[in-house]
Structure formats: C-alpha cells, structure tokens
Coordinates of C-alpha atoms in Angstrom, one line a residue:
M1 CA 120.2 96.7 88.4
K2 CA 118.1 97.5 85.2
K3 CA 118.0 93.5 84.9
Q4 CA 116.3 93.4 88.3
I5 CA 113.8 96.2 87.6
V6 CA 112.8 94.0 84.3
T7 CA 112.6 90.9 86.5
V8 CA 110.0 92.7 88.5
L9 CA 108.1 94.2 86.0
A10 CA 108.1 90.7 83.7
F11 CA 106.4 89.1 87.2
S12 CA 104.1 92.1 87.5
L13 CA 102.9 91.8 83.6
L14 CA 102.5 88.1 83.8
G15 CA 100.0 88.7 86.2
L16 CA 102.2 86.6 88.9
R17 CA 101.9 89.3 91.8
A18 CA 100.4 86.2 94.0
V19 CA 103.4 84.3 93.5
F20 CA 105.6 87.0 95.0
A21 CA 103.1 87.6 97.5
Q22 CA 103.1 83.7 98.6
E23 CA 107.1 83.9 98.7
L24 CA 107.2 86.9 101.0
V25 CA 104.9 85.2 103.6
P26 CA 107.6 83.1 105.0
L27 CA 110.0 86.1 104.7
F28 CA 108.0 88.1 106.8
E29 CA 108.1 85.9 109.4
L30 CA 111.8 85.2 109.4
E31 CA 112.8 87.9 112.2
T32 CA 110.7 86.4 114.6
L33 CA 112.3 82.6 113.9
A34 CA 115.5 84.0 114.1
E35 CA 115.2 85.5 117.6
R36 CA 113.5 82.1 118.6
D37 CA 115.9 79.6 117.1
P38 CA 118.6 80.9 115.2
A39 CA 120.1 77.6 114.2
A40 CA 117.0 76.9 112.5
A41 CA 116.6 80.3 110.7
L42 CA 120.2 80.3 109.0
P43 CA 119.3 77.7 106.5
Q44 CA 116.0 79.3 105.5
V45 CA 118.1 82.8 105.6
E46 CA 120.5 81.3 103.1
A47 CA 117.9 79.4 100.9
A48 CA 115.9 83.2 100.9
L49 CA 119.2 85.0 99.8
Q50 CA 119.3 82.6 96.9
S51 CA 115.6 83.0 95.9
E52 CA 114.4 84.7 92.5
L53 CA 112.7 87.3 94.8
A54 CA 116.0 88.3 96.7
T55 CA 117.6 88.6 93.1
A56 CA 114.8 90.6 91.8
D57 CA 114.4 93.1 94.9
L58 CA 117.6 94.9 96.1
R59 CA 116.1 95.7 99.4
T60 CA 114.8 92.3 100.1
A61 CA 118.4 91.1 99.7
F62 CA 119.7 93.7 101.7
D63 CA 117.4 92.9 104.8
L64 CA 118.1 89.4 104.6
T65 CA 121.9 90.0 104.4
S66 CA 121.3 92.1 107.5
L67 CA 119.3 89.6 109.2
R68 CA 122.1 87.1 108.5
V69 CA 124.6 89.0 110.5
A70 CA 122.3 88.9 113.6
V71 CA 121.8 85.4 113.2
L72 CA 125.5 84.6 113.0
T73 CA 126.1 86.6 115.9
G74 CA 123.6 84.6 117.9
L75 CA 125.1 81.5 116.8
G76 CA 128.4 82.6 118.2
R77 CA 130.0 82.8 114.7
P78 CA 131.7 86.7 115.2
E79 CA 134.1 85.9 112.1
D80 CA 131.6 85.2 109.9
A81 CA 129.2 87.8 111.3
A82 CA 131.9 90.4 110.6
I83 CA 132.7 89.3 107.1
T84 CA 128.9 89.4 106.2
A85 CA 128.8 92.8 107.9
A86 CA 131.4 94.4 105.7
M87 CA 129.5 93.0 102.8
L88 CA 126.4 94.7 104.0
A89 CA 128.3 98.0 104.4
G90 CA 129.7 97.8 100.9
S91 CA 126.2 97.3 99.6
A92 CA 124.8 100.2 101.7
L93 CA 127.8 102.3 99.9
S94 CA 127.0 101.0 96.4
H95 CA 123.3 101.3 96.4
R96 CA 122.3 104.1 98.9
D97 CA 120.2 105.8 96.1
L98 CA 117.6 102.5 95.8
L99 CA 118.0 101.3 99.5
R100 CA 117.6 105.0 100.6
I101 CA 119.7 104.4 103.7
D102 CA 122.6 106.1 105.4
P103 CA 125.9 103.6 105.0
A104 CA 127.3 105.2 108.2
P105 CA 125.6 102.6 110.8
F106 CA 126.6 99.8 108.7
L107 CA 130.3 100.7 108.0
Q108 CA 130.5 101.6 112.0
D109 CA 129.0 98.1 112.8
A110 CA 131.5 96.1 110.4
A111 CA 134.5 98.4 111.6
E112 CA 133.7 97.5 115.5
R113 CA 133.4 93.9 114.4
A114 CA 136.9 93.7 112.5
Q115 CA 138.5 95.5 115.5
A116 CA 137.1 93.2 118.3
L117 CA 138.5 90.2 116.2
G118 CA 141.8 92.1 116.0
A119 CA 141.6 92.7 112.2
F120 CA 142.8 96.1 112.5
E121 CA 143.7 96.9 109.1
D122 CA 140.3 96.0 107.9
A123 CA 138.9 98.0 110.5
F124 CA 141.2 101.0 109.7
D125 CA 139.7 101.0 106.2
L126 CA 136.3 100.8 107.5
Y127 CA 136.6 104.0 109.9
E128 CA 138.2 105.6 106.9
A129 CA 135.2 105.2 104.8
L130 CA 133.1 106.3 108.0
L131 CA 135.0 109.3 108.4
A132 CA 134.6 110.4 104.7
E133 CA 130.8 109.8 105.3
M134 CA 130.6 112.0 108.2
I135 CA 132.6 114.8 106.6
D136 CA 131.0 114.9 103.5
G137 CA 127.4 114.8 105.2
A138 CA 128.2 117.6 107.3
R139 CA 128.2 115.8 110.6
A140 CA 128.7 117.1 114.1
D141 CA 132.4 117.7 115.0
R142 CA 131.9 115.5 118.4
E143 CA 131.0 112.4 115.9
I144 CA 134.0 113.2 113.6
A145 CA 136.3 113.2 116.6
D146 CA 135.2 109.7 117.9
V147 CA 136.1 108.3 114.5
L148 CA 139.2 110.0 114.5
R149 CA 140.0 108.7 117.8
Q150 CA 139.2 105.0 116.6
L151 CA 141.7 105.5 113.8
A152 CA 144.4 106.9 116.0
Q153 CA 144.0 103.8 118.1
L154 CA 144.1 101.4 115.1
A155 CA 147.1 103.2 113.6
R156 CA 148.9 102.4 116.7
E157 CA 148.0 98.9 116.7
I158 CA 149.2 98.6 113.2
G159 CA 152.2 100.3 114.1
D160 CA 152.1 103.8 112.6
E161 CA 152.6 106.5 114.9
A162 CA 153.0 109.2 112.6
V163 CA 149.4 108.6 111.2
A164 CA 148.0 108.1 114.7
E165 CA 149.5 111.4 115.6
A166 CA 148.0 113.3 112.4
Y167 CA 144.6 111.9 113.3
E168 CA 145.0 113.3 116.9
A169 CA 145.9 116.7 115.4
R170 CA 143.0 116.7 113.4
I171 CA 140.7 116.3 116.7
A172 CA 142.4 119.3 118.2
G173 CA 141.0 121.8 115.4
L174 CA 137.2 120.4 116.0
R175 CA 134.8 122.2 118.3
L176 CA 133.9 119.4 120.8
T177 CA 130.7 120.9 122.3
A178 CA 128.0 118.7 123.8
P179 CA 125.1 118.5 121.6
Q180 CA 122.7 121.7 121.9
T181 CA 118.9 121.6 122.0
P182 CA 117.7 123.7 118.8
N183 CA 117.2 127.2 119.7
F184 CA 114.1 129.1 118.5
A185 CA 114.7 132.3 120.0
G186 CA 115.3 135.2 117.3
A187 CA 113.8 132.9 114.6
A188 CA 111.0 135.6 113.8
Q189 CA 113.3 137.2 111.1
I190 CA 113.6 134.0 109.3
A191 CA 109.8 133.2 109.4
A192 CA 109.2 136.5 107.9
Q193 CA 111.2 135.7 104.7
N194 CA 110.1 132.0 104.9
P195 CA 106.5 131.5 105.8
Y196 CA 106.9 127.6 105.8
G197 CA 109.1 127.4 109.0
L198 CA 112.5 126.2 107.6
R199 CA 115.3 127.5 109.8
G200 CA 118.3 127.9 107.1
K201 CA 118.7 129.3 103.6
T202 CA 122.4 129.2 103.1
G203 CA 124.9 126.5 101.9
G204 CA 122.1 125.1 99.5
F205 CA 119.9 123.6 102.0
A206 CA 117.3 124.4 104.5
T207 CA 117.1 122.8 108.0
M208 CA 114.0 121.8 109.5
D209 CA 113.2 120.9 113.2
V210 CA 111.0 117.8 113.8
F211 CA 109.7 117.4 117.2
Y212 CA 109.4 113.7 117.9
A213 CA 108.3 111.2 120.4
T214 CA 109.3 107.7 120.5
D215 CA 109.4 104.6 122.5
R216 CA 112.3 102.9 120.7
E217 CA 115.3 102.2 123.1
R218 CA 118.4 104.1 122.8
T219 CA 121.4 102.2 121.3
G220 CA 124.1 104.0 123.2
K221 CA 125.5 105.6 120.1
T222 CA 125.8 109.2 119.4
A223 CA 125.4 109.2 115.5
P224 CA 121.9 110.6 114.7
T225 CA 121.1 107.8 112.1
S226 CA 122.0 105.0 114.8
F227 CA 120.6 107.0 118.0
Y228 CA 117.5 104.9 118.3
G229 CA 117.2 101.1 117.5
A230 CA 114.6 98.6 117.2
G231 CA 114.4 97.7 120.5
R232 CA 111.3 98.7 123.1
G233 CA 112.3 101.7 125.5
P234 CA 110.4 104.2 127.8
L235 CA 108.6 107.1 125.9
E236 CA 110.9 109.9 125.4
V237 CA 110.8 113.2 123.3
G238 CA 113.1 115.5 121.6
I239 CA 114.1 117.5 118.5
A240 CA 115.6 115.9 115.3
T241 CA 117.2 117.9 112.8
V242 CA 116.8 117.4 109.0
T243 CA 118.4 119.1 106.3
V244 CA 116.4 119.3 102.8
P245 CA 118.5 120.6 99.5
H246 CA 116.9 123.4 97.9
S247 CA 117.5 121.4 94.6
H248 CA 114.9 119.0 96.4
T249 CA 112.3 117.4 94.1
P250 CA 108.8 117.2 95.7
G251 CA 107.8 113.5 96.4
V252 CA 111.4 112.4 96.2
L253 CA 113.4 111.3 99.5
E254 CA 116.8 112.0 98.0
A255 CA 119.8 110.0 98.7
P256 CA 123.3 109.8 97.1
A257 CA 123.2 107.9 93.8
I258 CA 126.5 106.0 92.5
Y259 CA 125.2 106.4 88.9
R260 CA 125.8 110.2 89.5
L261 CA 129.2 109.8 91.0
E262 CA 127.8 110.6 94.5
F263 CA 129.1 108.3 97.2
R264 CA 128.4 110.0 100.2
P265 CA 125.3 112.2 101.9
N266 CA 125.7 115.8 100.9
P267 CA 123.0 118.2 102.3
T268 CA 123.2 120.2 99.4
K269 CA 121.9 117.5 97.5
H270 CA 120.2 114.8 99.7
V271 CA 117.8 114.7 102.6
V272 CA 119.9 114.1 105.7
L273 CA 119.3 113.6 109.5
Q274 CA 121.8 115.8 110.9
S275 CA 120.9 115.6 114.9
V276 CA 118.8 114.0 117.4
V277 CA 118.6 115.8 120.7
P278 CA 116.3 114.1 123.4
V279 CA 114.8 116.8 125.7
E280 CA 112.8 117.0 129.1
A281 CA 108.8 117.1 128.5
D282 CA 108.3 120.2 130.0
A283 CA 111.4 121.9 127.9
F284 CA 109.7 120.1 124.9
F285 CA 106.2 121.8 125.0
N286 CA 107.7 125.2 126.0
R287 CA 109.7 125.1 122.7
M288 CA 106.9 123.8 120.8
R289 CA 104.6 126.8 121.9
A290 CA 107.3 129.1 121.6
S291 CA 108.0 128.2 118.1
F292 CA 104.6 129.2 117.1
A293 CA 105.6 133.0 117.6
D294 CA 107.7 132.3 114.4
R295 CA 105.1 130.9 112.1
P296 CA 102.1 132.2 110.4
E297 CA 99.5 129.3 111.8
R298 CA 99.3 127.9 114.6
E299 CA 99.2 124.3 113.0
A300 CA 100.9 121.1 113.7
L301 CA 101.2 117.6 111.6
L302 CA 101.9 114.6 113.3
F303 CA 103.3 111.7 111.4
V304 CA 103.2 108.0 112.2
H305 CA 105.4 105.7 109.9
G306 CA 104.6 102.3 109.1
Y307 CA 106.2 99.0 109.0
N308 CA 110.0 98.3 107.9
V309 CA 111.1 101.9 108.8
N310 CA 113.7 103.0 111.2
F311 CA 114.1 106.0 113.3
A312 CA 116.2 107.9 110.6
N313 CA 114.1 107.5 107.5
A314 CA 111.1 108.3 109.7
A315 CA 112.6 111.5 110.6
R316 CA 113.5 112.1 107.1
R317 CA 110.1 111.5 105.8
A318 CA 108.3 113.6 108.4
A319 CA 110.5 116.4 107.3
Q320 CA 110.1 115.8 103.4
L321 CA 106.4 115.4 103.9
A322 CA 106.3 119.0 105.7
Y323 CA 108.6 120.4 103.4
D324 CA 107.0 119.1 100.0
M325 CA 103.6 120.6 101.3
R326 CA 105.2 123.7 102.4
Y327 CA 103.6 123.2 105.5
P328 CA 103.4 126.2 107.7
G329 CA 102.8 124.6 111.0
L330 CA 105.2 122.1 113.1
P331 CA 105.9 118.7 111.8
I332 CA 105.7 116.1 114.7
L333 CA 106.8 112.5 114.5
Y334 CA 105.8 109.5 116.6
S335 CA 108.1 106.8 115.9
W336 CA 107.3 103.3 117.2
P337 CA 110.1 100.4 117.4
S338 CA 109.8 98.9 113.8
R339 CA 112.8 96.5 113.2
G340 CA 113.2 98.3 109.9
R341 CA 113.8 95.2 107.8
T342 CA 111.3 93.5 105.4
T343 CA 112.0 90.3 107.6
G344 CA 110.6 91.8 110.6
Y345 CA 107.0 92.2 109.9
V346 CA 105.7 89.6 112.3
A347 CA 107.9 91.5 115.1
D348 CA 106.7 94.8 113.9
T349 CA 102.7 93.7 114.4
A350 CA 103.6 93.1 118.1
A351 CA 105.5 96.1 118.7
V352 CA 103.1 98.5 117.3
R353 CA 100.1 97.5 119.4
L354 CA 101.8 98.4 122.7
S355 CA 103.1 101.7 121.2
A356 CA 99.4 102.6 120.3
R357 CA 99.2 102.7 124.4
R358 CA 101.7 105.2 124.3
L359 CA 100.7 107.2 121.4
T360 CA 97.2 107.7 123.0
H361 CA 98.6 109.6 125.7
F362 CA 101.1 111.7 123.7
L363 CA 98.1 112.8 121.7
D364 CA 96.5 113.9 124.9
D365 CA 99.6 115.9 125.5
I366 CA 99.8 117.4 122.3
V367 CA 96.3 118.5 122.5
A368 CA 96.8 119.9 126.1
Q369 CA 100.2 121.4 125.8
S370 CA 101.3 121.9 122.0
G371 CA 99.7 125.5 121.8
A372 CA 98.5 124.5 118.4
D373 CA 94.8 125.8 117.3
V374 CA 94.8 122.8 114.7
I375 CA 96.5 119.4 114.8
H376 CA 96.3 117.0 111.8
L377 CA 97.5 113.4 111.8
V378 CA 99.0 111.2 109.3
A379 CA 99.5 107.5 109.5
H380 CA 101.1 105.1 107.1
S381 CA 100.9 101.4 106.7
M382 CA 101.1 99.3 109.9
G383 CA 101.3 102.8 111.7
N384 CA 97.9 102.9 111.4
R385 CA 97.3 100.2 113.8
A386 CA 98.9 102.4 116.6
L387 CA 97.0 105.3 115.4
T388 CA 93.5 103.8 115.2
D389 CA 94.0 101.9 118.2
A390 CA 95.3 105.3 120.1
L391 CA 92.3 107.2 118.8
E392 CA 89.5 104.8 119.8
L393 CA 91.2 104.7 123.4
M394 CA 91.2 108.7 123.4
A395 CA 87.4 108.8 121.8
L396 CA 86.4 106.1 124.7
R397 CA 88.4 108.0 127.5
R398 CA 87.0 111.6 126.5
G399 CA 83.1 110.0 125.8
V400 CA 83.1 111.9 122.5
K401 CA 80.0 111.8 120.3
A402 CA 78.8 112.8 116.9
G403 CA 78.1 116.4 116.8
D404 CA 81.0 117.5 119.5
T405 CA 83.6 119.9 118.6
P406 CA 86.3 117.8 116.6
V407 CA 89.6 117.6 118.6
F408 CA 91.7 116.9 115.4
G409 CA 91.8 118.7 112.0
Q410 CA 92.3 115.9 109.3
I411 CA 93.0 112.4 109.7
V412 CA 94.8 110.9 107.1
Y413 CA 95.0 106.7 106.8
A414 CA 97.7 106.1 104.2
A415 CA 97.7 102.4 102.9
P416 CA 96.3 101.2 106.4
D417 CA 97.7 97.8 107.1
V418 CA 94.5 97.1 109.3
D419 CA 91.9 94.3 109.0
A420 CA 89.1 96.4 107.0
G421 CA 86.1 94.8 109.1
L422 CA 88.1 96.2 112.2
F423 CA 88.8 99.5 110.7
R424 CA 85.5 99.8 109.7
A425 CA 83.9 98.8 113.0
M426 CA 86.3 101.7 114.8
M427 CA 84.8 104.4 112.7
P428 CA 81.9 105.4 114.5
T429 CA 84.0 105.9 117.7
I430 CA 86.8 107.7 115.9
A431 CA 84.8 110.1 113.7
P432 CA 83.8 112.7 116.3
L433 CA 87.4 113.3 116.8
A434 CA 88.0 114.4 113.4
Q435 CA 87.1 117.3 111.1
R436 CA 87.3 115.0 108.2
M437 CA 88.8 111.6 107.6
T438 CA 90.5 110.4 104.7
L439 CA 91.7 107.0 103.6
Y440 CA 94.4 106.6 100.4
A441 CA 94.4 102.8 98.9
S442 CA 95.8 101.3 96.3
E443 CA 95.4 97.7 94.6
Q444 CA 98.9 98.0 93.2
D445 CA 100.2 97.9 97.2
W446 CA 102.5 94.7 97.5
A447 CA 103.3 94.9 101.2
L448 CA 99.3 95.0 101.9
S449 CA 98.9 92.0 99.4
V450 CA 101.3 89.9 101.6
S451 CA 99.8 91.1 104.7
R452 CA 96.2 90.0 103.7
R453 CA 97.6 86.5 102.9
L454 CA 99.4 86.4 106.4
H455 CA 96.1 87.2 107.9
G456 CA 94.0 84.6 106.3
N457 CA 93.1 86.3 103.1
V458 CA 91.4 88.8 105.2
P459 CA 91.1 92.4 103.4
R460 CA 93.4 95.1 104.6
A461 CA 91.9 98.4 104.6
G462 CA 94.3 100.2 102.4
I463 CA 93.8 98.0 99.4
G464 CA 92.0 99.5 96.6
G465 CA 90.5 98.6 93.3
A466 CA 87.3 96.5 93.8
D467 CA 87.9 96.0 97.7
T468 CA 88.5 99.8 98.4
L469 CA 86.9 100.3 101.7
S470 CA 83.4 102.0 102.1
D471 CA 82.3 104.0 104.7
E472 CA 80.1 107.2 105.0
R473 CA 82.5 108.6 107.8
V474 CA 85.4 108.2 105.6
D475 CA 86.6 109.7 102.1
S476 CA 88.3 106.7 100.4
I477 CA 90.6 107.7 97.7
D478 CA 91.8 104.9 95.2
M479 CA 95.4 105.6 94.3
S480 CA 96.1 102.5 92.1
Q481 CA 96.6 104.6 88.8
L482 CA 100.1 106.0 90.7
G483 CA 101.5 102.4 90.0
E484 CA 103.4 100.2 92.2
D485 CA 106.5 100.2 94.2
M486 CA 107.3 96.7 95.5
L487 CA 107.3 96.7 99.5
A488 CA 107.9 100.6 100.0
H489 CA 104.3 101.2 99.5
S490 CA 104.7 105.1 100.1
Y491 CA 102.9 106.5 97.2
F492 CA 101.2 108.8 99.5
A493 CA 104.6 110.6 99.9
D494 CA 106.6 109.7 96.8
D495 CA 104.1 111.3 94.2
T496 CA 103.2 115.0 93.7
S497 CA 99.8 113.9 93.1
A498 CA 99.2 112.4 96.5
I499 CA 101.1 115.7 97.9
A500 CA 99.2 118.2 96.1
D501 CA 95.7 116.4 97.1
M502 CA 97.1 116.3 101.0
M503 CA 98.1 120.2 100.6
T504 CA 94.5 121.1 99.7
L505 CA 92.9 118.9 102.3
L506 CA 94.8 120.2 105.1
W507 CA 94.5 123.8 103.9
Q508 CA 90.9 123.8 103.1
N509 CA 89.2 121.0 104.5
A510 CA 88.2 120.5 100.6
S511 CA 85.8 117.5 100.0
P512 CA 86.9 115.0 97.4
N513 CA 84.6 116.7 94.9
R514 CA 86.4 120.1 95.3
R515 CA 90.0 118.7 94.8
C516 CA 91.9 117.9 91.5
G517 CA 91.6 114.5 89.8
L518 CA 89.1 112.8 91.9
Q519 CA 86.2 110.9 90.4
Q520 CA 83.4 109.6 92.2
Q521 CA 82.6 106.1 91.9
A522 CA 78.9 106.0 90.7
A523 CA 78.2 102.9 92.6
D524 CA 79.5 104.3 96.1
A525 CA 79.4 107.8 97.0
S526 CA 82.3 107.5 99.7
V527 CA 84.7 106.1 97.0
W528 CA 87.0 108.1 94.9
L529 CA 89.3 107.2 92.0
Y530 CA 92.4 109.4 91.5
Q531 CA 92.7 110.0 87.7
S532 CA 96.8 110.2 87.0
G533 CA 97.6 113.0 84.6
V534 CA 94.6 114.9 85.0
C535 CA 96.2 117.6 87.3
A536 CA 99.6 119.8 86.7
D537 CA 100.6 118.4 90.2
R538 CA 104.3 120.1 90.7
N539 CA 102.8 123.4 89.5
L540 CA 99.7 122.8 91.7
V541 CA 102.2 122.3 94.5
E542 CA 104.1 125.4 94.1
L543 CA 100.9 127.6 93.5
L544 CA 98.9 126.3 96.5
A545 CA 102.0 127.0 98.7
H546 CA 102.0 130.7 97.3
M547 CA 98.4 130.8 97.7
R548 CA 98.3 129.7 101.4
A549 CA 101.1 132.0 102.1
A550 CA 99.0 134.9 100.7
K551 CA 95.8 133.6 102.5
A552 CA 93.9 133.7 99.2
Q553 CA 90.2 132.4 100.1
T554 CA 88.3 133.4 97.2
P555 CA 88.3 132.5 93.4
A556 CA 89.3 136.1 92.7
E557 CA 92.4 136.1 94.9
A558 CA 93.3 133.0 93.5
T559 CA 93.2 134.3 89.8
A560 CA 95.3 137.2 90.8
L561 CA 97.9 135.1 92.3
L562 CA 97.5 133.1 89.4
R563 CA 98.4 135.9 87.0
E564 CA 101.3 137.1 89.2
K565 CA 103.0 133.6 89.4
V566 CA 102.5 131.7 86.0
E567 CA 103.3 133.1 82.9
D568 CA 102.7 130.1 80.8
A569 CA 98.8 130.8 79.6
E570 CA 98.3 127.0 78.9
L571 CA 99.4 126.1 82.3
A572 CA 97.4 128.9 83.9
A573 CA 94.3 128.0 82.0
T574 CA 94.8 124.3 83.2
L575 CA 95.3 125.4 87.0
A576 CA 92.2 128.0 86.7
P577 CA 89.3 125.9 87.1
V578 CA 91.1 124.0 89.8
L579 CA 91.6 127.0 92.2
E580 CA 88.0 128.0 91.5
N581 CA 86.6 124.6 92.5
M582 CA 88.6 124.5 95.4
L583 CA 87.6 127.8 96.8
S584 CA 84.0 128.0 95.5
D585 CA 81.5 127.9 98.4

C-alpha cells in the first residue's frame, strides 16, 4: 500500500492531476453503462481494473471489482460472479482501515452466492468469517442467530451433524427479541453527567442515536450495514444507533486496521453502526421532542451526505461529526440513494435531484414537529444539490424575503458539487432562511476536479483557490491548505481544523474574523483562507466543548475556564487570544 500512496503523491507532485481527472471521467459513467448494456460494460470494467488509476487507488479498484460482480450477475454468469464476490469480501477484510467499510455485507453476499451454487464448504467458511465479524462487533443476537442457522444448515449439507447441532445449541443461548426502538425515558441522569447527549459510558465506548430520514429502498436484510441499499424507495424515518469508542480521535472515522492486528469492528476501538430501526412518523417526532428533556440545548443538526456514500457510512459520519464537535443537540441524517461506489457518479446525479423534493418536505416537518429551537444544516459534496434545491423550493413555498426571521441557524455547504453559477443564482432566494451561510472549498479536491470535467469544464461551487466562489451572502472558506484526499474529499470532517471552525460557527454564529486561523482575502471581502497550523486545533476542540457546556459567554469567563482546564502555560497563551476574539462584542 505504501507503493500505491507514493504513486498517488508522485502524480500530484508532477502536476498531473489533470491526467487522473481525465481517467476518472469515463470511470464515473461506468455504473450507468453497466445497467444499460452489461455486455459492453464488462470489457471496460476489466480494462479499468488493469489501469494505473486502479493500481494507485485502492478504493477505485474495490469499487470496480464490486461493479464487476454486478455486471457478471446481469450477464447470467453466477459462477464468475461468486468467485469475484469472494475476492471482494477478502479485500474488504484485508483493507477495511483504508476502505472504511464494514466487510460483513460483502461476506454475506459471497456466502449466499456460494451456497446457491452448491459450494457448501466455501459458503461455510464465509459464514464462519461473518459470524466472527458479528460477535466481535457486538451485533444483535438476532443477527448472530441468522448466521448460526445458516452454518447449521451448511454443516448438514456437508455431512457433519455434530457441528450442526453445536451451532443450534448456541442459538438456544441467545436473546432473540425483536428490535426495539431506542428508549429515551429515564435518560436525564445520563445527560446530567454528559452534556453532549451520549447515551452510554461503559465498555469503552459511547452510544449515539442518530435520527434519520431516507428514501433508500430496503434490501430485506436485517443487518444494519445492509438494511438499506442504493435503490429508490418511499421516504421513511427511524433511529440509527452508532457506537463511538472513548479512544476516538477527533476527525477520524475509525475502522479496524490490519497493521494493528485488528481484523473486525470492535466498538471499543471503532465507529460502528449497531442498529437501524424504522419507526412511524408520529413516533419519530414524539421521541425527538421528548429527547430534548435530556439535553442542555434544544438544537438539532441535520447532515446530508455526498456522492459515493452508503447508508451505513452516512450514519457513522453523522455520529462522528456530532461526537467530534461535542454537539449538545440532536444529530439528524438525511440519506439519499447514493450507489456508494466511485463508478456510480452519473447514477447518483439522477437520484439526488429526486431526493431534493422529499428533503424539502422533511425540512418542513423538522421545523414544525421536532421541538428544536435552532436547526443547523450541513451538506457535503453532491448532497448540496439536494439541499440547495430543497431550500430553494422551501423559500419559494414560504415566500421568505430579506429581513424575515431565519428559519434555520447555520447552513454549511461543504465541498458543494453544484454548478457555481447556479449556486450563486440560488443564494438570494435561499439566504433569508439562514442566520448565516458558510461554504467550505478546496482546490485540492479531486472529486470536484473530475465533476468539473464531466460538466463541460464549468466551475463547481466547492472548488477553492483562484476559483473560490464569491458572494456577499455566503462566507466562503478556502481550506486548500488541509491537503488532498483523492476522492474522499471529506476534509470538513476528517480534520480537526474544520471541526473546530464548525464548532465555533454553530455555537457562537461567529463571523470569519472572530474565528481562528482565517485570513481575509485582500481582493474579496467574502472569501477567507484557512491557514493550517495557526490554531491548536485538538486542544481548541476540547476547550470549546467545555466552554459551551459551562455556558461561557464573556472573555472573562473563558479566561477562568482556560486557567482551570489548561495547565500548559504556553498552550494557554496560544488559546487565550483565540477565545477572547471569539467572545468579543
């Protein structure tokens, strides 16, 4: 993998970003071709798997292999599809730390394919690996029981009755109750000890409930990581439970790393989606309102994920953001049916626009029924297409105008994959809905560079550098100094610099000149450049969390808290002017 990273860096240093971007353009369109004409798509998938790009980027290679499984299935080649699915599951197990995925759905898919072909011993081995994943990941007993039943059945097919009976005996010791909706009753004692809304403090991890709405189609599977797929479905709501380890590092979405000899998700070490429970709309909003009784502030933060994100990773990211910012309000996720593959870009562009129509009405419901006094919105990447469309429709429906009381607190557009001209044209309509609007951009964003090529070289709103969008209604922050991350482009959540900035923004509604590390561009008052290394980011994150919990509102209160919490005199001297500037009138 080191060789792969060096290859990527070499391309960057040689100024060959455009070469990679050009290679990615046909790759982004492969999913659509595979659905329309799998026979024509297969040789292109095979060629892409042999390309220098696939060699350099593990996630690209993984997504191409996943697409190969789908294409082979569509062509009626189940044996080849099963072999490729097993290879994919092996890659998911070996490289989960870099891919940031849960191998369980891939193991289950490979096992089911092998079983259907009568390859019972191969299926048995795959189900055993899946069982180990579920046990170490603290999955629900009902999910473990399903795997044990499959193992017992396969043991009989192989001819080993003793093993079959042993697995059935293990089922008898499990608690096989139906999934329960999270219960918020009696949680006030937890909130008194923990102002950030985390429900558990035992076993080395905290448990967070993420309220969600999605128009993804259910897969029919019960495992939380594969409960929702990439197909379109009716809008439904529910509660996803995510565990975050106490050892969690802000800005990191922990997954097991093979170099640390970690082979499965462990809630004491990794961010894990534990359960997904759909509920009726009335119960959903009743529980949302009731949960505010256990929290110090009646706030909510709604997150809309971007391109190439499945439901499980979207839920994990929403929980990580709230946890890292020590957010005292409710985290809410809107998940649209992204394919969750690099190759699905064009398919995602079609899905996201329909989701905007559903999101706009969900926003109405959140405003009317959540019980929140303040609602913040954060969208990432292509999710900004859904959010901007939804907000424009909402503004027109409500007839809002400049000077009206804002409906929302902060609206944050992170790496928006939206036509820059269209984005700018929508701002006059949307602006009255928000207390403040912020745009995070980067000229190091690979995904947006490819998107620009796909759209006739028309600038995207999230591109930074010389093309950073300028509009008096939006504070544009150029985060290019945070570096590049190939197609993940999640710098807004993967770096404590951006997390500290968002914490200040959501808590204080602070203008850029009152936040740490931002320098105004001389030529444009609405554009700011983030200076990496200026702020003591991780220390600032922790101190901001203490300040908000203590309701510090003046420089004097901040100084007193600084003396109490920070023993290092040099660090205190660095943080003092930051706090004073933030809380100054």
